[in-house]
Short mmCIF file of C-alpha atoms in Angstrom, two decimals:
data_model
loop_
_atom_site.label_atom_id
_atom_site.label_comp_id
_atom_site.label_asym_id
_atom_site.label_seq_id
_atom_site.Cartn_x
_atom_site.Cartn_y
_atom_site.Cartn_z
CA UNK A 1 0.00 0.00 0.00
CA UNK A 2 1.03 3.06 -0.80
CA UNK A 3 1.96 5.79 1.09
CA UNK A 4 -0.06 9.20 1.28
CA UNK A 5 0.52 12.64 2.18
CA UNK A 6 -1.20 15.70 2.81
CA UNK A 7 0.13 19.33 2.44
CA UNK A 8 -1.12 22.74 3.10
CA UNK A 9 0.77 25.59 0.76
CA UNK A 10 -0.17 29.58 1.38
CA UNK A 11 2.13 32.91 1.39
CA UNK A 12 1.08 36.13 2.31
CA UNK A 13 -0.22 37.37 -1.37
CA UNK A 14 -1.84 34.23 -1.96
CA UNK A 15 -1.29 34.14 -5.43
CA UNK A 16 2.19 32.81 -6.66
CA UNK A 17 4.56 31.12 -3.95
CA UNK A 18 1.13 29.11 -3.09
CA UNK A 19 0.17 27.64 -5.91
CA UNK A 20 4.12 26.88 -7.24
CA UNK A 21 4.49 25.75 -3.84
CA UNK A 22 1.66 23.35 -4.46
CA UNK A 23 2.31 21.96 -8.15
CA UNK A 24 5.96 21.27 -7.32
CA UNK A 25 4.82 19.07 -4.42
CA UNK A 26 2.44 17.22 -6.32
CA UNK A 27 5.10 17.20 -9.17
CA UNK A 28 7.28 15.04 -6.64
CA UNK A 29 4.90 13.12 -5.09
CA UNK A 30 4.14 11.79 -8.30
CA UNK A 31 7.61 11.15 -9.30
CA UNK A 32 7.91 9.09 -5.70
CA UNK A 33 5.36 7.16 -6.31
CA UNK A 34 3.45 8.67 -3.11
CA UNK A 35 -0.55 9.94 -2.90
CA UNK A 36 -0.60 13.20 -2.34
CA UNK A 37 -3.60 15.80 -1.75
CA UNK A 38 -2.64 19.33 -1.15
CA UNK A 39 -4.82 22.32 0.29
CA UNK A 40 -3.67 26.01 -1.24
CA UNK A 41 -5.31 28.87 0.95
CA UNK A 42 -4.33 31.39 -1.79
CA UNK A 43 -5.91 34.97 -2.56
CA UNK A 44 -9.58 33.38 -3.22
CA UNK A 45 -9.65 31.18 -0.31
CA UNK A 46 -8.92 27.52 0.67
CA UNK A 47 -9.11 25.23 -2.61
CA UNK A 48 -8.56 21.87 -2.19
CA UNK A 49 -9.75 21.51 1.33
CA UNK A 50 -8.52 18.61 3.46
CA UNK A 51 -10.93 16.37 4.76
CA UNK A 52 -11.13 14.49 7.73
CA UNK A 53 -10.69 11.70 6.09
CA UNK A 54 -7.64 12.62 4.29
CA UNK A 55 -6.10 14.04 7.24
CA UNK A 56 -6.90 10.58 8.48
CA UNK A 57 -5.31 8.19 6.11
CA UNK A 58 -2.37 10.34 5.97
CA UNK A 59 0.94 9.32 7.09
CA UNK A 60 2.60 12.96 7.13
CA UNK A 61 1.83 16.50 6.91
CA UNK A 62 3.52 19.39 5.06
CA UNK A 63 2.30 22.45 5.77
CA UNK A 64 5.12 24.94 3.47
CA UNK A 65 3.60 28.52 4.45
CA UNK A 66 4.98 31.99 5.42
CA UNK A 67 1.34 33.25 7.31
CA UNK A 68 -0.25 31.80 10.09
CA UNK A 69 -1.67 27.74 9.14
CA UNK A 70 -4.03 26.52 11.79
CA UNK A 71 -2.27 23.23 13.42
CA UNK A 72 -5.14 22.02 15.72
CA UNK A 73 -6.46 19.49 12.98
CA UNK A 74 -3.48 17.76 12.20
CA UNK A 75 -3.36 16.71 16.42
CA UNK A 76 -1.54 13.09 16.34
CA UNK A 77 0.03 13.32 13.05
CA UNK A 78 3.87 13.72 12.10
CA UNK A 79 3.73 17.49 11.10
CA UNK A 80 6.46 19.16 8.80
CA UNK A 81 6.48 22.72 8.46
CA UNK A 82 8.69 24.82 6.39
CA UNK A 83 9.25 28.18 4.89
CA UNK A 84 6.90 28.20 1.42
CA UNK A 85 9.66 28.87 -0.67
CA UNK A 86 11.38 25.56 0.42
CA UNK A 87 8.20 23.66 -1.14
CA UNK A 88 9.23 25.33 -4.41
CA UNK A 89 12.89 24.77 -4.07
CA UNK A 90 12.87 21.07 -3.14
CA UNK A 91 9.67 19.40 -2.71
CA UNK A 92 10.78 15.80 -2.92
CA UNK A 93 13.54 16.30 0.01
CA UNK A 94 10.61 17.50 2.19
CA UNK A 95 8.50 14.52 1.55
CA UNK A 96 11.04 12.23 1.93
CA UNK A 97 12.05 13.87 5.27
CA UNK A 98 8.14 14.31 6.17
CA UNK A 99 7.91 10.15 5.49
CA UNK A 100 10.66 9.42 7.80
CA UNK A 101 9.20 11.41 10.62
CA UNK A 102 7.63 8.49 13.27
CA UNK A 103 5.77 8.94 15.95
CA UNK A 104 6.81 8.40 19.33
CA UNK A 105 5.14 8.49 22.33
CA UNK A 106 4.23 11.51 23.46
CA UNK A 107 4.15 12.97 19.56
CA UNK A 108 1.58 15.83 19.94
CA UNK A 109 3.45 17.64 22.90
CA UNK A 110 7.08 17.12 21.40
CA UNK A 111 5.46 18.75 18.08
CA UNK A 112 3.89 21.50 20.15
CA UNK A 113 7.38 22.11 21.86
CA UNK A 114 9.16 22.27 17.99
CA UNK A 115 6.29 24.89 17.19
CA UNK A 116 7.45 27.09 20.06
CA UNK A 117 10.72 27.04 19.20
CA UNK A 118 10.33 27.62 15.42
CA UNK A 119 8.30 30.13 16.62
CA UNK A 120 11.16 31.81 18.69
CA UNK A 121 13.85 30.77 16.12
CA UNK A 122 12.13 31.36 12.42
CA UNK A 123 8.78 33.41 12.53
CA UNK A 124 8.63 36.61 14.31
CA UNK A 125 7.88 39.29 13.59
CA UNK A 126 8.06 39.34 9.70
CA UNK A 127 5.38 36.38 9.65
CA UNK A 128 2.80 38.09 11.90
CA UNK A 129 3.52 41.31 9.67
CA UNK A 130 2.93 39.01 6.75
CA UNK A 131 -0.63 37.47 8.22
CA UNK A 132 -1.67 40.81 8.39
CA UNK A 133 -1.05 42.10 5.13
CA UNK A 134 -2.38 38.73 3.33
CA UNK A 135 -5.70 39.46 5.17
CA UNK A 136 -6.08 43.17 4.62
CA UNK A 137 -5.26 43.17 0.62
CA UNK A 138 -8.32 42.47 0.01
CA UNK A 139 -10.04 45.19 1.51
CA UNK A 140 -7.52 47.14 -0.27
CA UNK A 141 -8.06 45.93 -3.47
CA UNK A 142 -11.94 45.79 -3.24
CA UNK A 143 -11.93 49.16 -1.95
CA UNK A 144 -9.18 50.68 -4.72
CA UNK A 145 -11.36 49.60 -7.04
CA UNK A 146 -14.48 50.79 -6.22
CA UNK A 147 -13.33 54.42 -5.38
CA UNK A 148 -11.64 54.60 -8.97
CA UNK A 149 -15.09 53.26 -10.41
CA UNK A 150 -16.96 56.14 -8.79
CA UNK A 151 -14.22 58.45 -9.95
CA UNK A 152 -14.90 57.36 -13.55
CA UNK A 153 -18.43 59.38 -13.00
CA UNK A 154 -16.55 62.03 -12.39
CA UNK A 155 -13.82 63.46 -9.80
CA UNK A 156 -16.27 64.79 -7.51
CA UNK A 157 -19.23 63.11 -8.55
CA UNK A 158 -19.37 61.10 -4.93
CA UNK A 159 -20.18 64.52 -3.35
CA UNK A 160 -23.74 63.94 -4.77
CA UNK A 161 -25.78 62.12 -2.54
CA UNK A 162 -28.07 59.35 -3.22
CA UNK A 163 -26.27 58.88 -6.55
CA UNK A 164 -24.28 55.57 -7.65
CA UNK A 165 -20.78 57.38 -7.53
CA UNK A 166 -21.65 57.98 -3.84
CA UNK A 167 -22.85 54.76 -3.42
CA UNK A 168 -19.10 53.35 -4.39
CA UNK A 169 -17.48 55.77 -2.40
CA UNK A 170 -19.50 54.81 0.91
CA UNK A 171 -18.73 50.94 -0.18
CA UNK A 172 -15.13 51.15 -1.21
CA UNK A 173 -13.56 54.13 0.47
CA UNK A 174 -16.52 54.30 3.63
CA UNK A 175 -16.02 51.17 4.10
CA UNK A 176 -13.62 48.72 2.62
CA UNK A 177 -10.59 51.23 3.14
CA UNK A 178 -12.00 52.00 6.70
CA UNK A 179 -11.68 48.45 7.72
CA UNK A 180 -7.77 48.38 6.26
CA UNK A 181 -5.82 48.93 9.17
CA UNK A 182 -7.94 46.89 12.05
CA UNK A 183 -7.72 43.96 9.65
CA UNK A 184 -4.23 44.63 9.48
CA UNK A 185 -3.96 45.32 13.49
CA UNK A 186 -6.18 42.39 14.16
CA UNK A 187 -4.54 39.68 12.29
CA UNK A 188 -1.12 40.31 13.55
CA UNK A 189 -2.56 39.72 16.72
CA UNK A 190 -3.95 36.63 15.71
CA UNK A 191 -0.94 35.78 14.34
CA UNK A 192 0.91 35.72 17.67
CA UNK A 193 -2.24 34.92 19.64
CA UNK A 194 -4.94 33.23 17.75
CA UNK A 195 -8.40 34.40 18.05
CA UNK A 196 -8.01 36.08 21.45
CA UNK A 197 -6.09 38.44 19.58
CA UNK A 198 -8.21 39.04 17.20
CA UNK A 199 -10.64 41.20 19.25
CA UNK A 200 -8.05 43.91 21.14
CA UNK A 201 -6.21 43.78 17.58
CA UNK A 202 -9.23 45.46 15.61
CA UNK A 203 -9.92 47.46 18.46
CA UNK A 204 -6.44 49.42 18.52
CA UNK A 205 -6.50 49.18 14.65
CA UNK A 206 -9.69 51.64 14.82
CA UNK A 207 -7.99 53.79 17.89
CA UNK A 208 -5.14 54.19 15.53
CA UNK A 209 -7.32 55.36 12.66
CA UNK A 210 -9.21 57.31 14.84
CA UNK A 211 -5.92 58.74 16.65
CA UNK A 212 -4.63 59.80 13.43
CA UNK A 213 -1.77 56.97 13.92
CA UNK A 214 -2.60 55.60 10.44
CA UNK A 215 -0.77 52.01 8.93
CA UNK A 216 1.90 52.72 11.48
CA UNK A 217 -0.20 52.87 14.49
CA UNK A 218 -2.07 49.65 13.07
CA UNK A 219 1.47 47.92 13.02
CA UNK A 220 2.00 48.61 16.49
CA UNK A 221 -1.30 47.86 17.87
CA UNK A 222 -1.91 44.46 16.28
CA UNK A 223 2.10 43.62 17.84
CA UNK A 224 0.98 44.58 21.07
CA UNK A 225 -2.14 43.35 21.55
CA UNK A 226 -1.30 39.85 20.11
CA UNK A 227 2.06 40.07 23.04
CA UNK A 228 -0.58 41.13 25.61
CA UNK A 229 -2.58 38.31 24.83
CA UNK A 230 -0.08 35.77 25.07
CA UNK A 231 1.18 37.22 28.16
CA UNK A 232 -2.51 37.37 29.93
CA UNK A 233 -2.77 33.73 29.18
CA UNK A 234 0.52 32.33 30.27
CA UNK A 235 -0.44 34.74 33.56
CA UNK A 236 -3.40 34.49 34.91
CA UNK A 237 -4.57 31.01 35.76
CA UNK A 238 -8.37 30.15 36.76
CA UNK A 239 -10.02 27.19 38.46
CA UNK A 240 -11.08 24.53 36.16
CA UNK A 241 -14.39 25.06 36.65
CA UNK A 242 -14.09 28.92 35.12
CA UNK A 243 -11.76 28.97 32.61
CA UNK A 244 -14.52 29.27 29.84
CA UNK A 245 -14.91 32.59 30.71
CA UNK A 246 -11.30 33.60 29.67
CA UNK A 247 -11.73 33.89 25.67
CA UNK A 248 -15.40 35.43 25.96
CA UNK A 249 -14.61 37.87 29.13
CA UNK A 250 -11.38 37.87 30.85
CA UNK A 251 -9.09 38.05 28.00
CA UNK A 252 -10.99 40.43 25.55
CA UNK A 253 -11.78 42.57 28.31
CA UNK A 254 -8.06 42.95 29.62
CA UNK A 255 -6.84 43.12 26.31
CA UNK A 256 -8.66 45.51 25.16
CA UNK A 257 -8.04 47.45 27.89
CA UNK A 258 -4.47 47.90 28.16
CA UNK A 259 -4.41 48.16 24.36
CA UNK A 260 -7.24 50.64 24.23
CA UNK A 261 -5.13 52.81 26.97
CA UNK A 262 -1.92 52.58 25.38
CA UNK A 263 -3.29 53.53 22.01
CA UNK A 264 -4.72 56.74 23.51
CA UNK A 265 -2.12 58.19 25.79
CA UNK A 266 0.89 56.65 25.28
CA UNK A 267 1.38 55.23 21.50
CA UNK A 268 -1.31 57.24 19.48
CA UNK A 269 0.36 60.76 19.54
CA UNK A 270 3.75 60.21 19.41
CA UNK A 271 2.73 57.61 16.22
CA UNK A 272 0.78 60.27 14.20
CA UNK A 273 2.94 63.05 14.15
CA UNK A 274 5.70 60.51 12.35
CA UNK A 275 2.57 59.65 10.30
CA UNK A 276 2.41 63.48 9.14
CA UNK A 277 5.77 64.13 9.09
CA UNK A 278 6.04 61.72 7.12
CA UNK A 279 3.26 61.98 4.80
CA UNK A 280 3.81 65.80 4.67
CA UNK A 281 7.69 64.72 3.09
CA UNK A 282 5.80 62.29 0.94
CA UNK A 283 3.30 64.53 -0.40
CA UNK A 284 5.82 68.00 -0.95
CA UNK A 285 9.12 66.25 -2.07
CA UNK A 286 11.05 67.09 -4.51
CA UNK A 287 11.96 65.45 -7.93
CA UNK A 288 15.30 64.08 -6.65
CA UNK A 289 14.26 62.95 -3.71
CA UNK A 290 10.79 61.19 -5.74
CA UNK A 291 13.54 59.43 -8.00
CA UNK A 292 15.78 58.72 -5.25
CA UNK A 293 12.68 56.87 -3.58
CA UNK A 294 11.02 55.05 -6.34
CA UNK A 295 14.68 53.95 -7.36
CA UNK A 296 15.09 52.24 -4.00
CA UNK A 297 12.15 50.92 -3.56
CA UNK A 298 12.46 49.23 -7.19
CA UNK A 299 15.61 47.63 -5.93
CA UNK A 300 13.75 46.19 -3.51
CA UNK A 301 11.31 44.64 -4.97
CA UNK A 302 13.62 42.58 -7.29
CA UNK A 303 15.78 41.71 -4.98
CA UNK A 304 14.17 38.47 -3.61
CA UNK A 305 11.21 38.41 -5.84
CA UNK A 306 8.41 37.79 -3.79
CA UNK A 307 10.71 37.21 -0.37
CA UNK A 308 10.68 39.38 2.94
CA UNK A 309 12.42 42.60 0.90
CA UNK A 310 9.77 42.80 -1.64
CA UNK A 311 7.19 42.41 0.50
CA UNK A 312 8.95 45.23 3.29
CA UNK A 313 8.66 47.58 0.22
CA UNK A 314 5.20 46.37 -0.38
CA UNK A 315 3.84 46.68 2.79
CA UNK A 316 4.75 50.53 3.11
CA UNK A 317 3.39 51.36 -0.14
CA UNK A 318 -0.17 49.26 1.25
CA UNK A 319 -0.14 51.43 4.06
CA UNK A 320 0.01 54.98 2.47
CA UNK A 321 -2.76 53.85 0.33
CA UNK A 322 -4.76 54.64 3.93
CA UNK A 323 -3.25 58.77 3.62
CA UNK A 324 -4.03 59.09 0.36
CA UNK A 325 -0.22 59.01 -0.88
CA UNK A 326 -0.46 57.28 -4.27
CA UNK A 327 2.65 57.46 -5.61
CA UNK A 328 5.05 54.77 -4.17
CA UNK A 329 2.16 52.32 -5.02
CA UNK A 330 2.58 52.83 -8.61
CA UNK A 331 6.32 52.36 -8.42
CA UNK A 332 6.27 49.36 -6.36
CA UNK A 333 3.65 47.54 -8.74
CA UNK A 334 5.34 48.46 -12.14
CA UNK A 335 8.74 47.48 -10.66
CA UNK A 336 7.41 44.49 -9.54
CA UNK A 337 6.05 43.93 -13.02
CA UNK A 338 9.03 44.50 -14.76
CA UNK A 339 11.70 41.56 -13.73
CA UNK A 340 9.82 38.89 -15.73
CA UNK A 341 8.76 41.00 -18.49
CA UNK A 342 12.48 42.02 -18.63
CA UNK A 343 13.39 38.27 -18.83
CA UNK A 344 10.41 37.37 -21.34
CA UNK A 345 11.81 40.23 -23.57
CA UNK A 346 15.24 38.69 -23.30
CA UNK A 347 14.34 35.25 -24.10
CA UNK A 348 12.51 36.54 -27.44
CA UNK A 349 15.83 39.15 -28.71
CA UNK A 350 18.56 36.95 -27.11
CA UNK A 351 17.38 33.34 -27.59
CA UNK A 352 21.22 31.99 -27.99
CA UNK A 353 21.77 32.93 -24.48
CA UNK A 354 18.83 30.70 -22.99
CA UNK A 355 18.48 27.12 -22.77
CA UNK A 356 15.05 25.68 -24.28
CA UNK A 357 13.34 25.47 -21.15
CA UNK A 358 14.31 28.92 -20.18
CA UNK A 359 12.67 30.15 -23.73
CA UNK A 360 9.49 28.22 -23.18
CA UNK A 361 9.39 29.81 -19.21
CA UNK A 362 9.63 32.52 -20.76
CA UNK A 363 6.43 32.58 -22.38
CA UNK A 364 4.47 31.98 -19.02
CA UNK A 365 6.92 34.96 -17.91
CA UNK A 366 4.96 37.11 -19.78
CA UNK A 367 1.63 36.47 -18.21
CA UNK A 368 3.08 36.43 -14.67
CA UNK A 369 4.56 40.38 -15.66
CA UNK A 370 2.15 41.10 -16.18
CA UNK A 371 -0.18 40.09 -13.76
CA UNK A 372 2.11 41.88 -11.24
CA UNK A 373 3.78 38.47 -9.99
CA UNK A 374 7.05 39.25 -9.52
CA UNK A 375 7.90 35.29 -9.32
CA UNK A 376 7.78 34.88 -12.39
CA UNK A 377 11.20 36.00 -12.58
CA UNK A 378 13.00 33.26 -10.09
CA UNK A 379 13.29 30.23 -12.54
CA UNK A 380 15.72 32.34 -14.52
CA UNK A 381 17.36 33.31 -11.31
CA UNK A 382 17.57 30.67 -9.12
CA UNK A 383 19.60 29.16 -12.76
CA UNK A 384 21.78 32.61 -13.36
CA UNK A 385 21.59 34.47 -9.79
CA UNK A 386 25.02 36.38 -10.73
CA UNK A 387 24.09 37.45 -14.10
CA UNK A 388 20.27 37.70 -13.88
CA UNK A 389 19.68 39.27 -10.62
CA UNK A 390 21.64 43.03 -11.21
CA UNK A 391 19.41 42.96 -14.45
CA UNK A 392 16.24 42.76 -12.70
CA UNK A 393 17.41 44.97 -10.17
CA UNK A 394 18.48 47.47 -12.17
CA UNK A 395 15.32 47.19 -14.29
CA UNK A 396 12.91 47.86 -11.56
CA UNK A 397 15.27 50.38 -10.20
CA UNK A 398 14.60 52.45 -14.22
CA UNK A 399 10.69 51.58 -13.61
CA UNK A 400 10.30 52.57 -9.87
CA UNK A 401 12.81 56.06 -10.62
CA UNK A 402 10.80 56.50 -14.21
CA UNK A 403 7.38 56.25 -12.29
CA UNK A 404 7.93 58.66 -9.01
CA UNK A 405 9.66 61.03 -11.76
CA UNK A 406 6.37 61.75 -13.83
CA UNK A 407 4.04 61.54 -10.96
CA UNK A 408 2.18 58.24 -11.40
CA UNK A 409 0.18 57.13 -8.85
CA UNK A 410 -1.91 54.11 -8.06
CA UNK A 411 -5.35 53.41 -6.44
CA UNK A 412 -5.15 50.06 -6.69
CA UNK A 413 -2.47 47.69 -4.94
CA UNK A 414 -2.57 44.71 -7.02
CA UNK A 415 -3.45 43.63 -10.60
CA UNK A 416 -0.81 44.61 -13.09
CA UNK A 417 -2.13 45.71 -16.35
CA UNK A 418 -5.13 44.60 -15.76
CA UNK A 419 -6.35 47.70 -13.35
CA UNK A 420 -4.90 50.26 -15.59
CA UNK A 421 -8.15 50.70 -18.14
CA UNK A 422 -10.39 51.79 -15.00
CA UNK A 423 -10.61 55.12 -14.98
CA UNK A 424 -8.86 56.83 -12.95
CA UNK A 425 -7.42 53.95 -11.13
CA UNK A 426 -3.83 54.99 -12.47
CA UNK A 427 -2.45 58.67 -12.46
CA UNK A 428 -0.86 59.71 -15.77
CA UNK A 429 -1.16 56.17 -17.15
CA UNK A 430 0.57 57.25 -20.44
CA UNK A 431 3.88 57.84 -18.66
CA UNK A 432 3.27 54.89 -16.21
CA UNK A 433 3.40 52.86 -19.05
CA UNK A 434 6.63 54.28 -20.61
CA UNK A 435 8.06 53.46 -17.04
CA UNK A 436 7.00 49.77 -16.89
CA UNK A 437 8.45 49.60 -20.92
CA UNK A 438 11.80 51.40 -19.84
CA UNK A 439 12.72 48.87 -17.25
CA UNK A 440 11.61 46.05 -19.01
CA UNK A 441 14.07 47.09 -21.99
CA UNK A 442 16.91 48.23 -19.72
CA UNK A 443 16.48 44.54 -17.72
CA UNK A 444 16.37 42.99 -21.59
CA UNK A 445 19.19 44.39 -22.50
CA UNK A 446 21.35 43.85 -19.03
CA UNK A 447 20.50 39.95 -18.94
CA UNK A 448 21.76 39.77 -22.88
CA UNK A 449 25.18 41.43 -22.46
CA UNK A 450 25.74 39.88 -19.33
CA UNK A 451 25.02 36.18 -19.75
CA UNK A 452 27.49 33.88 -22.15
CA UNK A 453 25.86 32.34 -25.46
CA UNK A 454 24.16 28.73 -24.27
CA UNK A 455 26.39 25.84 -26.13
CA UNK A 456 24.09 23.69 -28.20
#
């Protein structure tokens, strides 16, 4: 009989490390000889959804995720978990290490003490950041959307009450934006502390709208209320007989509490006047300094391709969506489009310089530019790192420079080309798109000088 394995994949976006994550395990699996089933909990939700039975018959579990995976279900079973990107790099090592895994006596609590460690050792903070942001884009998205749709009717059209432009303005900026940061705040909480911290999470979320702390404020809150959680139940121990009253009184109350006090005389202040400092520098800089921006923050968005760089730049151009700074969100998408487009290009003017499975990846590379999945671009990488890397980088660095110089701006946080025919979605789209074009060519070009002719 055959043995049989079940997987979970997911990464913050939910779109690209999930779903490569998944295919490459099942691509291994197959090649082992081993039954495999594997749950993605991507951008549209969990596809694939383990059973109890599966869980059941199974003989290991991967779970290959950077946010937050629930563990509760797979109680008694030999549990792997990894960073996602591991899934993609070498699936078949992780099975084979998954099927070796016994199970003493004991299992569950020696599992539960590896969790704490990993959790000490390999998480922090960037995961619970991560949960966060994978739950509030969204909202963002939904909400970008919509606002640019009522902006279509006209620029102030939403002042008009009772009309449809108003209608998508109360949906999408009244609501969907409003709930941005205590998503964000909440599910960093829950990250740390499950769904105790879910409650004082979204609470100091809305104190730090409300404060005038902004994405910032929502950062700190969710990280604080998701310690104080963790320390309140480490701390205070009930009799037996009333600990069901600590996740539906003791700990939201407390929680919320402390967080709610903090939020309002210690953290809030202090918080929002970096908020307008900074937003005040964002909003009046100058040309130099909106080049010297957008150039970094293209660097950093090729620079591990989807990994915890591209995501730090991602994250703060998310959160100024929330102050109405639009800017750095249009360099941060088109440089993240650029790398595989840059690549495609290359394989199509430089074909003696790629091997044949390069040239057909780079057809799909296409279609991953530009969908804005920067991914698209690591096959080529992971084969030329030294040559293919400074091209990408210096690509995105043209795009994100190109974009703050002529004063693009973005609604929207994700969707690539496919957001830029709503109106009003992107600021001067014309020039936007000679940014995305420039860095494409300038990576094209890099990658073909720099890598040696491929020997037939």
């Amino acid at each position: 009989m055959s043995k049989k394995i079940v997987a979970v994949t997911a990464c913050p976006t939910g779109i690209a490390h999930t779903y490569m994550a998944a295919e490459n395990l099942s691509i291994a699996a197959k090649e082992l000889g081993i039954d495999i089933k594997v749950e993605t909990q991507g951008s549209v939700g969990i596809e694939n959804k383990l059973s109890e039975e599966d869980i059941k018959q199974a003989d290991a579990v991967i779970i290959a995720a950077a946010t937050k995976v629930d563990r509760s279900r797979f109680q008694g079973k030999p549990v792997l978990e990894v960073p996602v990107e591991q899934a993609i790099k070498d699936a078949k090592s992780l099975i084979e290490k998954a099927l070796k895994m016994e199970k003493p006596a004991g299992y569950v609590e020696k599992i539960e003490e590896i969790h704490k460690d990993r959790a000490a050792s390999r998480t922090g903070a960037y995961k619970h950041l991560m949960t966060g942001v994978s739950y509030m884009i969204p909202f963002v998205v939904a909400g970008g959307i919509l606002i640019a749709i009522s902006f279509a009717f006209g620029i102030n059209a939403f002042q008009n009450q009772g009309t449809l432009p108003a209608a998508l303005m109360q949906i999408g900026g009244g609501s969907a934006f409003a709930l941005m940061i205590p998503i964000l705040s909440g599910f960093i909480a829950y990250s740390i502390a499950d769904k105790p911290g879910l409650v004082p999470g979204m609470v100091g979320g809305m104190l730090a709208v409300s404060t005038g702390a902004g994405f910032l404020g929502g950062i700190i809150s969710g990280f604080l209320a998701g310690y104080t959680v963790d320390f309140l139940k480490k701390s205070i121990k009930l009799p037996r007989t009333l600990e069901g009253i600590m996740p539906v009184l003791v700990l939201p109350v407390l929680s919320c509490l402390i967080v709610g006090l903090l939020m309002i005389y210690v953290i809030g202040t202090p918080i929002k006047s970096i908020m307008t400092v900074l937003t005040n520098w964002l909003a009046g800089m100058s040309k130099a300094n909106a080049v010297l921006l957008g150039l970094i923050l293209g660097l950093m968005m090729a620079f591990d391709m989807g990994g915890p760089v591209n995501k730090a730049a991602y994250t703060f151009a998310t959160g100024l969506l929330a102050s109405e700074i639009y800017a750095p969100m249009a360099a941060v998408m088109a440089a993240g489009m650029t790398p595989p487009l840059g690549l495609a290009l290359a394989t199509l003017i430089a074909r003696d310089r790629f091997t044949e499975d390069e040239i057909e990846a780079g057809k799909a590379a296409w279609v991953l530019g530009i969908s804005f999945i920067t991914e698209g671009a690591i096959p080529f990488a992971a084969a030329d790192p030294l040559r293919v890397i400074p091209s990408i980088m210096a690509g995105s660095a043209v795009t994100g420079a190109l974009s703050m110089l002529f004063g693009a701006t973005l609604r929207v946080p994700h969707g690539g080309i496919f957001v830029l025919p709503i109106p009003n979605a992107v600021g001067n789209l014309p020039m936007y798109v000679v940014s995305i074009i420039g860095g494409t060519v300038v990576t094209a070009l890099m990658v073909t000088a720099l890598k040696k002719k491929v020997a037939k």
